[in-house]
PDB file of N, CA, C and O and ligand atoms in Angstrom:
ATOM      1  N   MET A   2      -9.978  -1.528  -4.259  1.00 95.00           N
ATOM      2  CA  MET A   2      -9.219  -0.437  -4.837  1.00 95.00           C
ATOM      3  C   MET A   2      -8.755  -0.837  -6.224  1.00 95.00           C
ATOM      4  O   MET A   2      -8.359  -1.978  -6.445  1.00 95.00           O
ATOM      5  N   PHE A   3      -8.826   0.091  -7.156  1.00 97.00           N
ATOM      6  CA  PHE A   3      -8.365  -0.128  -8.526  1.00 97.00           C
ATOM      7  C   PHE A   3      -7.156   0.753  -8.774  1.00 97.00           C
ATOM      8  O   PHE A   3      -7.210   1.963  -8.560  1.00 97.00           O
ATOM      9  N   ILE A   4      -6.045   0.139  -9.207  1.00 97.00           N
ATOM     10  CA  ILE A   4      -4.815   0.872  -9.499  1.00 97.00           C
ATOM     11  C   ILE A   4      -4.485   0.673 -10.968  1.00 97.00           C
ATOM     12  O   ILE A   4      -4.304  -0.458 -11.421  1.00 97.00           O
ATOM     13  N   SER A   5      -4.401   1.755 -11.710  1.00 98.00           N
ATOM     14  CA  SER A   5      -3.987   1.703 -13.111  1.00 98.00           C
ATOM     15  C   SER A   5      -2.587   2.282 -13.198  1.00 98.00           C
ATOM     16  O   SER A   5      -2.322   3.368 -12.684  1.00 98.00           O
ATOM     17  N   VAL A   6      -1.670   1.540 -13.829  1.00 98.00           N
ATOM     18  CA  VAL A   6      -0.279   1.974 -13.860  1.00 98.00           C
ATOM     19  C   VAL A   6       0.262   1.967 -15.285  1.00 98.00           C
ATOM     20  O   VAL A   6       0.007   1.048 -16.061  1.00 98.00           O
ATOM     21  N   ASP A   7       0.998   3.035 -15.613  1.00 98.00           N
ATOM     22  CA  ASP A   7       1.637   3.155 -16.919  1.00 98.00           C
ATOM     23  C   ASP A   7       3.152   3.184 -16.691  1.00 98.00           C
ATOM     24  O   ASP A   7       3.615   3.496 -15.589  1.00 98.00           O
ATOM     25  N   MET A   8       3.928   2.827 -17.694  1.00 98.00           N
ATOM     26  CA  MET A   8       5.386   2.811 -17.503  1.00 98.00           C
ATOM     27  C   MET A   8       5.970   4.225 -17.432  1.00 98.00           C
ATOM     28  O   MET A   8       6.932   4.460 -16.704  1.00 98.00           O
ATOM     29  N   GLU A   9       5.381   5.144 -18.204  1.00 97.00           N
ATOM     30  CA  GLU A   9       5.876   6.512 -18.152  1.00 97.00           C
ATOM     31  C   GLU A   9       5.542   7.086 -16.768  1.00 97.00           C
ATOM     32  O   GLU A   9       4.376   7.087 -16.365  1.00 97.00           O
ATOM     33  N   GLY A  10       6.557   7.509 -16.061  1.00 95.00           N
ATOM     34  CA  GLY A  10       6.351   8.044 -14.723  1.00 95.00           C
ATOM     35  C   GLY A  10       6.836   7.114 -13.626  1.00 95.00           C
ATOM     36  O   GLY A  10       6.896   7.508 -12.461  1.00 95.00           O
ATOM     37  N   ILE A  11       7.176   5.885 -13.987  1.00 98.00           N
ATOM     38  CA  ILE A  11       7.701   4.942 -13.000  1.00 98.00           C
ATOM     39  C   ILE A  11       9.078   5.407 -12.526  1.00 98.00           C
ATOM     40  O   ILE A  11       9.878   5.928 -13.307  1.00 98.00           O
ATOM     41  N   SER A  12       9.361   5.197 -11.250  1.00 98.00           N
ATOM     42  CA  SER A  12      10.655   5.571 -10.685  1.00 98.00           C
ATOM     43  C   SER A  12      11.789   4.916 -11.477  1.00 98.00           C
ATOM     44  O   SER A  12      11.795   3.693 -11.655  1.00 98.00           O
ATOM     45  N   GLY A  13      12.705   5.725 -11.975  1.00 98.00           N
ATOM     46  CA  GLY A  13      13.886   5.208 -12.669  1.00 98.00           C
ATOM     47  C   GLY A  13      13.729   5.055 -14.167  1.00 98.00           C
ATOM     48  O   GLY A  13      14.717   4.822 -14.865  1.00 98.00           O
ATOM     49  N   ILE A  14      12.526   5.158 -14.686  1.00 98.00           N
ATOM     50  CA  ILE A  14      12.346   5.094 -16.136  1.00 98.00           C
ATOM     51  C   ILE A  14      12.543   6.506 -16.676  1.00 98.00           C
ATOM     52  O   ILE A  14      11.803   7.420 -16.327  1.00 98.00           O
ATOM     53  N   VAL A  15      13.559   6.639 -17.525  1.00 96.00           N
ATOM     54  CA  VAL A  15      13.961   7.979 -17.949  1.00 96.00           C
ATOM     55  C   VAL A  15      13.767   8.256 -19.432  1.00 96.00           C
ATOM     56  O   VAL A  15      13.815   9.402 -19.862  1.00 96.00           O
ATOM     57  N   ASP A  16      13.579   7.190 -20.233  1.00 96.00           N
ATOM     58  CA  ASP A  16      13.351   7.418 -21.663  1.00 96.00           C
ATOM     59  C   ASP A  16      12.729   6.188 -22.311  1.00 96.00           C
ATOM     60  O   ASP A  16      12.500   5.168 -21.654  1.00 96.00           O
ATOM     61  N   GLY A  17      12.497   6.283 -23.592  1.00 97.00           N
ATOM     62  CA  GLY A  17      11.813   5.229 -24.319  1.00 97.00           C
ATOM     63  C   GLY A  17      12.578   3.926 -24.424  1.00 97.00           C
ATOM     64  O   GLY A  17      11.991   2.895 -24.755  1.00 97.00           O
ATOM     65  N   SER A  18      13.865   3.935 -24.138  1.00 97.00           N
ATOM     66  CA  SER A  18      14.640   2.691 -24.206  1.00 97.00           C
ATOM     67  C   SER A  18      14.189   1.699 -23.145  1.00 97.00           C
ATOM     68  O   SER A  18      14.512   0.514 -23.211  1.00 97.00           O
ATOM     69  N   MET A  19      13.412   2.164 -22.179  1.00 98.00           N
ATOM     70  CA  MET A  19      12.967   1.298 -21.083  1.00 98.00           C
ATOM     71  C   MET A  19      11.486   0.952 -21.178  1.00 98.00           C
ATOM     72  O   MET A  19      10.988   0.187 -20.353  1.00 98.00           O
ATOM     73  N   THR A  20      10.804   1.490 -22.175  1.00 98.00           N
ATOM     74  CA  THR A  20       9.352   1.272 -22.236  1.00 98.00           C
ATOM     75  C   THR A  20       8.886   0.532 -23.481  1.00 98.00           C
ATOM     76  O   THR A  20       7.731   0.131 -23.552  1.00 98.00           O
ATOM     77  N   GLY A  21       9.761   0.346 -24.449  1.00 97.00           N
ATOM     78  CA  GLY A  21       9.366  -0.342 -25.685  1.00 97.00           C
ATOM     79  C   GLY A  21       9.831  -1.785 -25.681  1.00 97.00           C
ATOM     80  O   GLY A  21      10.967  -2.073 -25.310  1.00 97.00           O
ATOM     81  N   LYS A  22       8.952  -2.693 -26.090  1.00 97.00           N
ATOM     82  CA  LYS A  22       9.285  -4.128 -26.049  1.00 97.00           C
ATOM     83  C   LYS A  22      10.515  -4.469 -26.862  1.00 97.00           C
ATOM     84  O   LYS A  22      11.205  -5.435 -26.565  1.00 97.00           O
ATOM     85  N   ASP A  23      10.813  -3.706 -27.890  1.00 97.00           N
ATOM     86  CA  ASP A  23      11.974  -3.990 -28.728  1.00 97.00           C
ATOM     87  C   ASP A  23      13.176  -3.135 -28.337  1.00 97.00           C
ATOM     88  O   ASP A  23      14.161  -3.078 -29.071  1.00 97.00           O
ATOM     89  N   GLN A  24      13.111  -2.515 -27.189  1.00 97.00           N
ATOM     90  CA  GLN A  24      14.184  -1.618 -26.755  1.00 97.00           C
ATOM     91  C   GLN A  24      15.142  -2.325 -25.782  1.00 97.00           C
ATOM     92  O   GLN A  24      14.750  -3.266 -25.089  1.00 97.00           O
ATOM     93  N   PRO A  25      16.400  -1.870 -25.728  1.00 97.00           N
ATOM     94  CA  PRO A  25      17.423  -2.596 -24.961  1.00 97.00           C
ATOM     95  C   PRO A  25      17.196  -2.660 -23.450  1.00 97.00           C
ATOM     96  O   PRO A  25      17.610  -3.629 -22.817  1.00 97.00           O
ATOM     97  N   ASP A  26      16.565  -1.687 -22.884  1.00 98.00           N
ATOM     98  CA  ASP A  26      16.398  -1.671 -21.424  1.00 98.00           C
ATOM     99  C   ASP A  26      14.969  -1.975 -20.991  1.00 98.00           C
ATOM    100  O   ASP A  26      14.563  -1.653 -19.871  1.00 98.00           O
ATOM    101  N   TYR A  27      14.204  -2.612 -21.874  1.00 98.00           N
ATOM    102  CA  TYR A  27      12.805  -2.905 -21.580  1.00 98.00           C
ATOM    103  C   TYR A  27      12.648  -3.790 -20.340  1.00 98.00           C
ATOM    104  O   TYR A  27      11.789  -3.534 -19.493  1.00 98.00           O
ATOM    105  N   GLN A  28      13.471  -4.820 -20.213  1.00 98.00           N
ATOM    106  CA  GLN A  28      13.334  -5.710 -19.054  1.00 98.00           C
ATOM    107  C   GLN A  28      13.592  -4.954 -17.754  1.00 98.00           C
ATOM    108  O   GLN A  28      12.933  -5.201 -16.743  1.00 98.00           O
ATOM    109  N   LYS A  29      14.547  -4.053 -17.782  1.00 98.00           N
ATOM    110  CA  LYS A  29      14.803  -3.228 -16.600  1.00 98.00           C
ATOM    111  C   LYS A  29      13.585  -2.360 -16.298  1.00 98.00           C
ATOM    112  O   LYS A  29      13.184  -2.198 -15.143  1.00 98.00           O
ATOM    113  N   GLY A  30      12.974  -1.811 -17.334  1.00 98.00           N
ATOM    114  CA  GLY A  30      11.764  -1.012 -17.150  1.00 98.00           C
ATOM    115  C   GLY A  30      10.641  -1.826 -16.527  1.00 98.00           C
ATOM    116  O   GLY A  30       9.917  -1.341 -15.649  1.00 98.00           O
ATOM    117  N   ARG A  31      10.495  -3.064 -16.972  1.00 98.00           N
ATOM    118  CA  ARG A  31       9.450  -3.939 -16.409  1.00 98.00           C
ATOM    119  C   ARG A  31       9.702  -4.181 -14.924  1.00 98.00           C
ATOM    120  O   ARG A  31       8.768  -4.180 -14.122  1.00 98.00           O
ATOM    121  N   THR A  32      10.949  -4.426 -14.580  1.00 98.00           N
ATOM    122  CA  THR A  32      11.300  -4.673 -13.184  1.00 98.00           C
ATOM    123  C   THR A  32      11.001  -3.442 -12.333  1.00 98.00           C
ATOM    124  O   THR A  32      10.436  -3.549 -11.236  1.00 98.00           O
ATOM    125  N   LEU A  33      11.351  -2.269 -12.849  1.00 98.00           N
ATOM    126  CA  LEU A  33      11.081  -1.026 -12.121  1.00 98.00           C
ATOM    127  C   LEU A  33       9.576  -0.806 -11.967  1.00 98.00           C
ATOM    128  O   LEU A  33       9.105  -0.370 -10.913  1.00 98.00           O
ATOM    129  N   MET A  34       8.831  -1.147 -12.998  1.00 98.00           N
ATOM    130  CA  MET A  34       7.373  -0.963 -12.957  1.00 98.00           C
ATOM    131  C   MET A  34       6.742  -1.806 -11.860  1.00 98.00           C
ATOM    132  O   MET A  34       5.985  -1.289 -11.024  1.00 98.00           O
ATOM    133  N   VAL A  35       7.047  -3.084 -11.834  1.00 98.00           N
ATOM    134  CA  VAL A  35       6.416  -3.945 -10.826  1.00 98.00           C
ATOM    135  C   VAL A  35       6.921  -3.590  -9.428  1.00 98.00           C
ATOM    136  O   VAL A  35       6.178  -3.724  -8.450  1.00 98.00           O
ATOM    137  N   SER A  36       8.134  -3.094  -9.339  1.00 98.00           N
ATOM    138  CA  SER A  36       8.666  -2.675  -8.039  1.00 98.00           C
ATOM    139  C   SER A  36       7.865  -1.488  -7.493  1.00 98.00           C
ATOM    140  O   SER A  36       7.494  -1.470  -6.308  1.00 98.00           O
ATOM    141  N   ASP A  37       7.578  -0.522  -8.337  1.00 98.00           N
ATOM    142  CA  ASP A  37       6.767   0.625  -7.906  1.00 98.00           C
ATOM    143  C   ASP A  37       5.362   0.177  -7.507  1.00 98.00           C
ATOM    144  O   ASP A  37       4.808   0.636  -6.510  1.00 98.00           O
ATOM    145  N   VAL A  38       4.784  -0.719  -8.296  1.00 98.00           N
ATOM    146  CA  VAL A  38       3.425  -1.194  -7.997  1.00 98.00           C
ATOM    147  C   VAL A  38       3.413  -1.934  -6.668  1.00 98.00           C
ATOM    148  O   VAL A  38       2.531  -1.707  -5.824  1.00 98.00           O
ATOM    149  N   ASN A  39       4.386  -2.802  -6.459  1.00 98.00           N
ATOM    150  CA  ASN A  39       4.421  -3.541  -5.196  1.00 98.00           C
ATOM    151  C   ASN A  39       4.626  -2.611  -4.000  1.00 98.00           C
ATOM    152  O   ASN A  39       4.057  -2.840  -2.926  1.00 98.00           O
ATOM    153  N   ALA A  40       5.393  -1.563  -4.175  1.00 98.00           N
ATOM    154  CA  ALA A  40       5.576  -0.591  -3.093  1.00 98.00           C
ATOM    155  C   ALA A  40       4.250   0.101  -2.777  1.00 98.00           C
ATOM    156  O   ALA A  40       3.889   0.280  -1.607  1.00 98.00           O
ATOM    157  N   ALA A  41       3.521   0.464  -3.816  1.00 97.00           N
ATOM    158  CA  ALA A  41       2.205   1.088  -3.607  1.00 97.00           C
ATOM    159  C   ALA A  41       1.257   0.114  -2.924  1.00 97.00           C
ATOM    160  O   ALA A  41       0.484   0.491  -2.034  1.00 97.00           O
ATOM    161  N   LEU A  42       1.331  -1.151  -3.314  1.00 97.00           N
ATOM    162  CA  LEU A  42       0.456  -2.161  -2.716  1.00 97.00           C
ATOM    163  C   LEU A  42       0.737  -2.331  -1.226  1.00 97.00           C
ATOM    164  O   LEU A  42      -0.181  -2.542  -0.437  1.00 97.00           O
ATOM    165  N   GLU A  43       2.002  -2.259  -0.853  1.00 96.00           N
ATOM    166  CA  GLU A  43       2.332  -2.358   0.575  1.00 96.00           C
ATOM    167  C   GLU A  43       1.625  -1.263   1.357  1.00 96.00           C
ATOM    168  O   GLU A  43       1.093  -1.506   2.445  1.00 96.00           O
ATOM    169  N   GLY A  44       1.616  -0.052   0.811  1.00 95.00           N
ATOM    170  CA  GLY A  44       0.931   1.048   1.479  1.00 95.00           C
ATOM    171  C   GLY A  44      -0.568   0.833   1.546  1.00 95.00           C
ATOM    172  O   GLY A  44      -1.202   1.067   2.579  1.00 95.00           O
ATOM    173  N   VAL A  45      -1.128   0.370   0.459  1.00 95.00           N
ATOM    174  CA  VAL A  45      -2.569   0.119   0.409  1.00 95.00           C
ATOM    175  C   VAL A  45      -2.951  -0.992   1.381  1.00 95.00           C
ATOM    176  O   VAL A  45      -3.947  -0.891   2.112  1.00 95.00           O
ATOM    177  N   LEU A  46      -2.167  -2.048   1.411  1.00 96.00           N
ATOM    178  CA  LEU A  46      -2.462  -3.172   2.305  1.00 96.00           C
ATOM    179  C   LEU A  46      -2.359  -2.752   3.768  1.00 96.00           C
ATOM    180  O   LEU A  46      -3.116  -3.240   4.610  1.00 96.00           O
ATOM    181  N   ALA A  47      -1.442  -1.841   4.057  1.00 96.00           N
ATOM    182  CA  ALA A  47      -1.287  -1.359   5.433  1.00 96.00           C
ATOM    183  C   ALA A  47      -2.536  -0.614   5.901  1.00 96.00           C
ATOM    184  O   ALA A  47      -2.807  -0.531   7.098  1.00 96.00           O
ATOM    185  N   LEU A  48      -3.301  -0.093   4.956  1.00 94.00           N
ATOM    186  CA  LEU A  48      -4.545   0.602   5.294  1.00 94.00           C
ATOM    187  C   LEU A  48      -5.704  -0.370   5.481  1.00 94.00           C
ATOM    188  O   LEU A  48      -6.803   0.031   5.854  1.00 94.00           O
ATOM    189  N   GLY A  49      -5.460  -1.639   5.161  1.00 94.00           N
ATOM    190  CA  GLY A  49      -6.481  -2.656   5.371  1.00 94.00           C
ATOM    191  C   GLY A  49      -7.361  -2.924   4.166  1.00 94.00           C
ATOM    192  O   GLY A  49      -8.405  -3.558   4.298  1.00 94.00           O
ATOM    193  N   GLU A  50      -6.938  -2.446   3.024  1.00 85.00           N
ATOM    194  CA  GLU A  50      -7.729  -2.681   1.805  1.00 85.00           C
ATOM    195  C   GLU A  50      -7.799  -4.176   1.514  1.00 85.00           C
ATOM    196  O   GLU A  50      -6.787  -4.878   1.527  1.00 85.00           O
ATOM    197  N   ALA A  51      -8.996  -4.683   1.268  1.00 86.00           N
ATOM    198  CA  ALA A  51      -9.186  -6.122   1.086  1.00 86.00           C
ATOM    199  C   ALA A  51      -9.130  -6.550  -0.376  1.00 86.00           C
ATOM    200  O   ALA A  51      -8.593  -7.601  -0.692  1.00 86.00           O
ATOM    201  N   GLU A  52      -9.678  -5.750  -1.264  1.00 96.00           N
ATOM    202  CA  GLU A  52      -9.722  -6.135  -2.671  1.00 96.00           C
ATOM    203  C   GLU A  52      -8.976  -5.102  -3.499  1.00 96.00           C
ATOM    204  O   GLU A  52      -9.343  -3.921  -3.495  1.00 96.00           O
ATOM    205  N   ILE A  53      -7.945  -5.570  -4.205  1.00 97.00           N
ATOM    206  CA  ILE A  53      -7.122  -4.665  -5.001  1.00 97.00           C
ATOM    207  C   ILE A  53      -6.981  -5.244  -6.408  1.00 97.00           C
ATOM    208  O   ILE A  53      -6.631  -6.410  -6.578  1.00 97.00           O
ATOM    209  N   VAL A  54      -7.246  -4.408  -7.387  1.00 98.00           N
ATOM    210  CA  VAL A  54      -7.092  -4.800  -8.784  1.00 98.00           C
ATOM    211  C   VAL A  54      -6.082  -3.852  -9.417  1.00 98.00           C
ATOM    212  O   VAL A  54      -6.198  -2.638  -9.283  1.00 98.00           O
ATOM    213  N   VAL A  55      -5.075  -4.435 -10.092  1.00 98.00           N
ATOM    214  CA  VAL A  55      -4.057  -3.642 -10.771  1.00 98.00           C
ATOM    215  C   VAL A  55      -4.248  -3.784 -12.269  1.00 98.00           C
ATOM    216  O   VAL A  55      -4.352  -4.903 -12.791  1.00 98.00           O
ATOM    217  N   CYS A  56      -4.284  -2.663 -12.961  1.00 98.00           N
ATOM    218  CA  CYS A  56      -4.386  -2.653 -14.420  1.00 98.00           C
ATOM    219  C   CYS A  56      -3.050  -2.199 -14.999  1.00 98.00           C
ATOM    220  O   CYS A  56      -2.578  -1.104 -14.704  1.00 98.00           O
ATOM    221  N   ASP A  57      -2.432  -3.049 -15.789  1.00 98.00           N
ATOM    222  CA  ASP A  57      -1.217  -2.695 -16.529  1.00 98.00           C
ATOM    223  C   ASP A  57      -1.682  -1.915 -17.754  1.00 98.00           C
ATOM    224  O   ASP A  57      -2.222  -2.486 -18.695  1.00 98.00           O
ATOM    225  N   ALA A  58      -1.492  -0.605 -17.725  1.00 98.00           N
ATOM    226  CA  ALA A  58      -2.067   0.266 -18.746  1.00 98.00           C
ATOM    227  C   ALA A  58      -1.065   0.729 -19.801  1.00 98.00           C
ATOM    228  O   ALA A  58      -1.368   1.636 -20.586  1.00 98.00           O
ATOM    229  N   HIS A  59       0.095   0.116 -19.853  1.00 98.00           N
ATOM    230  CA  HIS A  59       1.088   0.535 -20.848  1.00 98.00           C
ATOM    231  C   HIS A  59       1.059  -0.381 -22.081  1.00 98.00           C
ATOM    232  O   HIS A  59       1.156  -1.618 -21.937  1.00 98.00           O
ATOM    233  N   GLY A  60       0.948   0.215 -23.233  1.00 97.00           N
ATOM    234  CA  GLY A  60       1.054  -0.512 -24.509  1.00 97.00           C
ATOM    235  C   GLY A  60       0.143  -1.723 -24.583  1.00 97.00           C
ATOM    236  O   GLY A  60      -1.080  -1.604 -24.494  1.00 97.00           O
ATOM    237  N   SER A  61       0.737  -2.888 -24.741  1.00 95.00           N
ATOM    238  CA  SER A  61      -0.026  -4.133 -24.906  1.00 95.00           C
ATOM    239  C   SER A  61      -0.626  -4.639 -23.593  1.00 95.00           C
ATOM    240  O   SER A  61      -1.323  -5.650 -23.582  1.00 95.00           O
ATOM    241  N   MET A  62      -0.317  -3.953 -22.504  1.00 97.00           N
ATOM    242  CA  MET A  62      -0.834  -4.311 -21.167  1.00 97.00           C
ATOM    243  C   MET A  62      -0.313  -5.659 -20.675  1.00 97.00           C
ATOM    244  O   MET A  62      -0.972  -6.354 -19.915  1.00 97.00           O
ATOM    245  N   THR A  63       0.886  -6.024 -21.134  1.00 97.00           N
ATOM    246  CA  THR A  63       1.504  -7.292 -20.718  1.00 97.00           C
ATOM    247  C   THR A  63       2.910  -7.046 -20.170  1.00 97.00           C
ATOM    248  O   THR A  63       3.808  -7.852 -20.361  1.00 97.00           O
ATOM    249  N   ASN A  64       3.091  -5.938 -19.506  1.00 98.00           N
ATOM    250  CA  ASN A  64       4.421  -5.560 -19.013  1.00 98.00           C
ATOM    251  C   ASN A  64       4.725  -6.123 -17.630  1.00 98.00           C
ATOM    252  O   ASN A  64       5.867  -6.424 -17.317  1.00 98.00           O
ATOM    253  N   ILE A  65       3.704  -6.249 -16.824  1.00 98.00           N
ATOM    254  CA  ILE A  65       3.899  -6.773 -15.467  1.00 98.00           C
ATOM    255  C   ILE A  65       3.836  -8.295 -15.510  1.00 98.00           C
ATOM    256  O   ILE A  65       2.860  -8.868 -15.997  1.00 98.00           O
ATOM    257  N   GLU A  66       4.894  -8.936 -14.993  1.00 96.00           N
ATOM    258  CA  GLU A  66       4.886 -10.394 -14.875  1.00 96.00           C
ATOM    259  C   GLU A  66       3.997 -10.739 -13.682  1.00 96.00           C
ATOM    260  O   GLU A  66       4.289 -10.314 -12.559  1.00 96.00           O
ATOM    261  N   PRO A  67       2.930 -11.511 -13.893  1.00 97.00           N
ATOM    262  CA  PRO A  67       2.007 -11.812 -12.786  1.00 97.00           C
ATOM    263  C   PRO A  67       2.688 -12.399 -11.565  1.00 97.00           C
ATOM    264  O   PRO A  67       2.325 -12.068 -10.434  1.00 97.00           O
ATOM    265  N   GLU A  68       3.687 -13.236 -11.776  1.00 97.00           N
ATOM    266  CA  GLU A  68       4.351 -13.874 -10.631  1.00 97.00           C
ATOM    267  C   GLU A  68       5.216 -12.901  -9.835  1.00 97.00           C
ATOM    268  O   GLU A  68       5.634 -13.219  -8.724  1.00 97.00           O
ATOM    269  N   GLU A  69       5.489 -11.731 -10.393  1.00 98.00           N
ATOM    270  CA  GLU A  69       6.280 -10.730  -9.666  1.00 98.00           C
ATOM    271  C   GLU A  69       5.414  -9.730  -8.897  1.00 98.00           C
ATOM    272  O   GLU A  69       5.918  -8.958  -8.080  1.00 98.00           O
ATOM    273  N   LEU A  70       4.119  -9.757  -9.170  1.00 98.00           N
ATOM    274  CA  LEU A  70       3.208  -8.833  -8.503  1.00 98.00           C
ATOM    275  C   LEU A  70       2.790  -9.409  -7.150  1.00 98.00           C
ATOM    276  O   LEU A  70       2.566 -10.616  -7.026  1.00 98.00           O
ATOM    277  N   ASN A  71       2.692  -8.549  -6.163  1.00 97.00           N
ATOM    278  CA  ASN A  71       2.207  -8.964  -4.849  1.00 97.00           C
ATOM    279  C   ASN A  71       0.911  -9.765  -5.020  1.00 97.00           C
ATOM    280  O   ASN A  71      -0.021  -9.316  -5.682  1.00 97.00           O
ATOM    281  N   ARG A  72       0.873 -10.921  -4.444  1.00 96.00           N
ATOM    282  CA  ARG A  72      -0.258 -11.841  -4.654  1.00 96.00           C
ATOM    283  C   ARG A  72      -1.557 -11.356  -4.004  1.00 96.00           C
ATOM    284  O   ARG A  72      -2.613 -11.947  -4.230  1.00 96.00           O
ATOM    285  N   ALA A  73      -1.491 -10.293  -3.257  1.00 96.00           N
ATOM    286  CA  ALA A  73      -2.711  -9.741  -2.666  1.00 96.00           C
ATOM    287  C   ALA A  73      -3.558  -9.028  -3.710  1.00 96.00           C
ATOM    288  O   ALA A  73      -4.723  -8.742  -3.477  1.00 96.00           O
ATOM    289  N   ALA A  74      -2.973  -8.753  -4.880  1.00 98.00           N
ATOM    290  CA  ALA A  74      -3.683  -8.019  -5.920  1.00 98.00           C
ATOM    291  C   ALA A  74      -4.004  -8.907  -7.112  1.00 98.00           C
ATOM    292  O   ALA A  74      -3.251  -9.823  -7.433  1.00 98.00           O
ATOM    293  N   ALA A  75      -5.122  -8.620  -7.764  1.00 98.00           N
ATOM    294  CA  ALA A  75      -5.458  -9.265  -9.033  1.00 98.00           C
ATOM    295  C   ALA A  75      -4.931  -8.382 -10.149  1.00 98.00           C
ATOM    296  O   ALA A  75      -4.944  -7.156 -10.039  1.00 98.00           O
ATOM    297  N   LEU A  76      -4.454  -8.995 -11.221  1.00 98.00           N
ATOM    298  CA  LEU A  76      -3.886  -8.251 -12.346  1.00 98.00           C
ATOM    299  C   LEU A  76      -4.804  -8.333 -13.556  1.00 98.00           C
ATOM    300  O   LEU A  76      -5.224  -9.412 -13.954  1.00 98.00           O
ATOM    301  N   VAL A  77      -5.101  -7.154 -14.134  1.00 94.00           N
ATOM    302  CA  VAL A  77      -5.891  -7.103 -15.373  1.00 94.00           C
ATOM    303  C   VAL A  77      -4.920  -6.987 -16.526  1.00 94.00           C
ATOM    304  O   VAL A  77      -4.074  -6.118 -16.546  1.00 94.00           O
TER     305      VAL A  77
HETATM  306 ZN1   ZN B 108       2.543   3.993 -21.419  1.00 84.87          ZN
END
């Protein structure tokens, strides 16, 4: 399964202050992003999916900290 995720639309992200690297709430936005992805992964794993690839599709594509992502998934 391939999952592409953008910061806009993540639960709890309400404006640009949480999506820009130079913005005050960016770290909170990153935490919310990986939290949503991990929640989705739990659902996917429950279905028995064996291979999962996650693409961080926001901006520079370096928003998700690899160590915070469920280890069942590979991160692009
Ligand atoms: Zn984006």
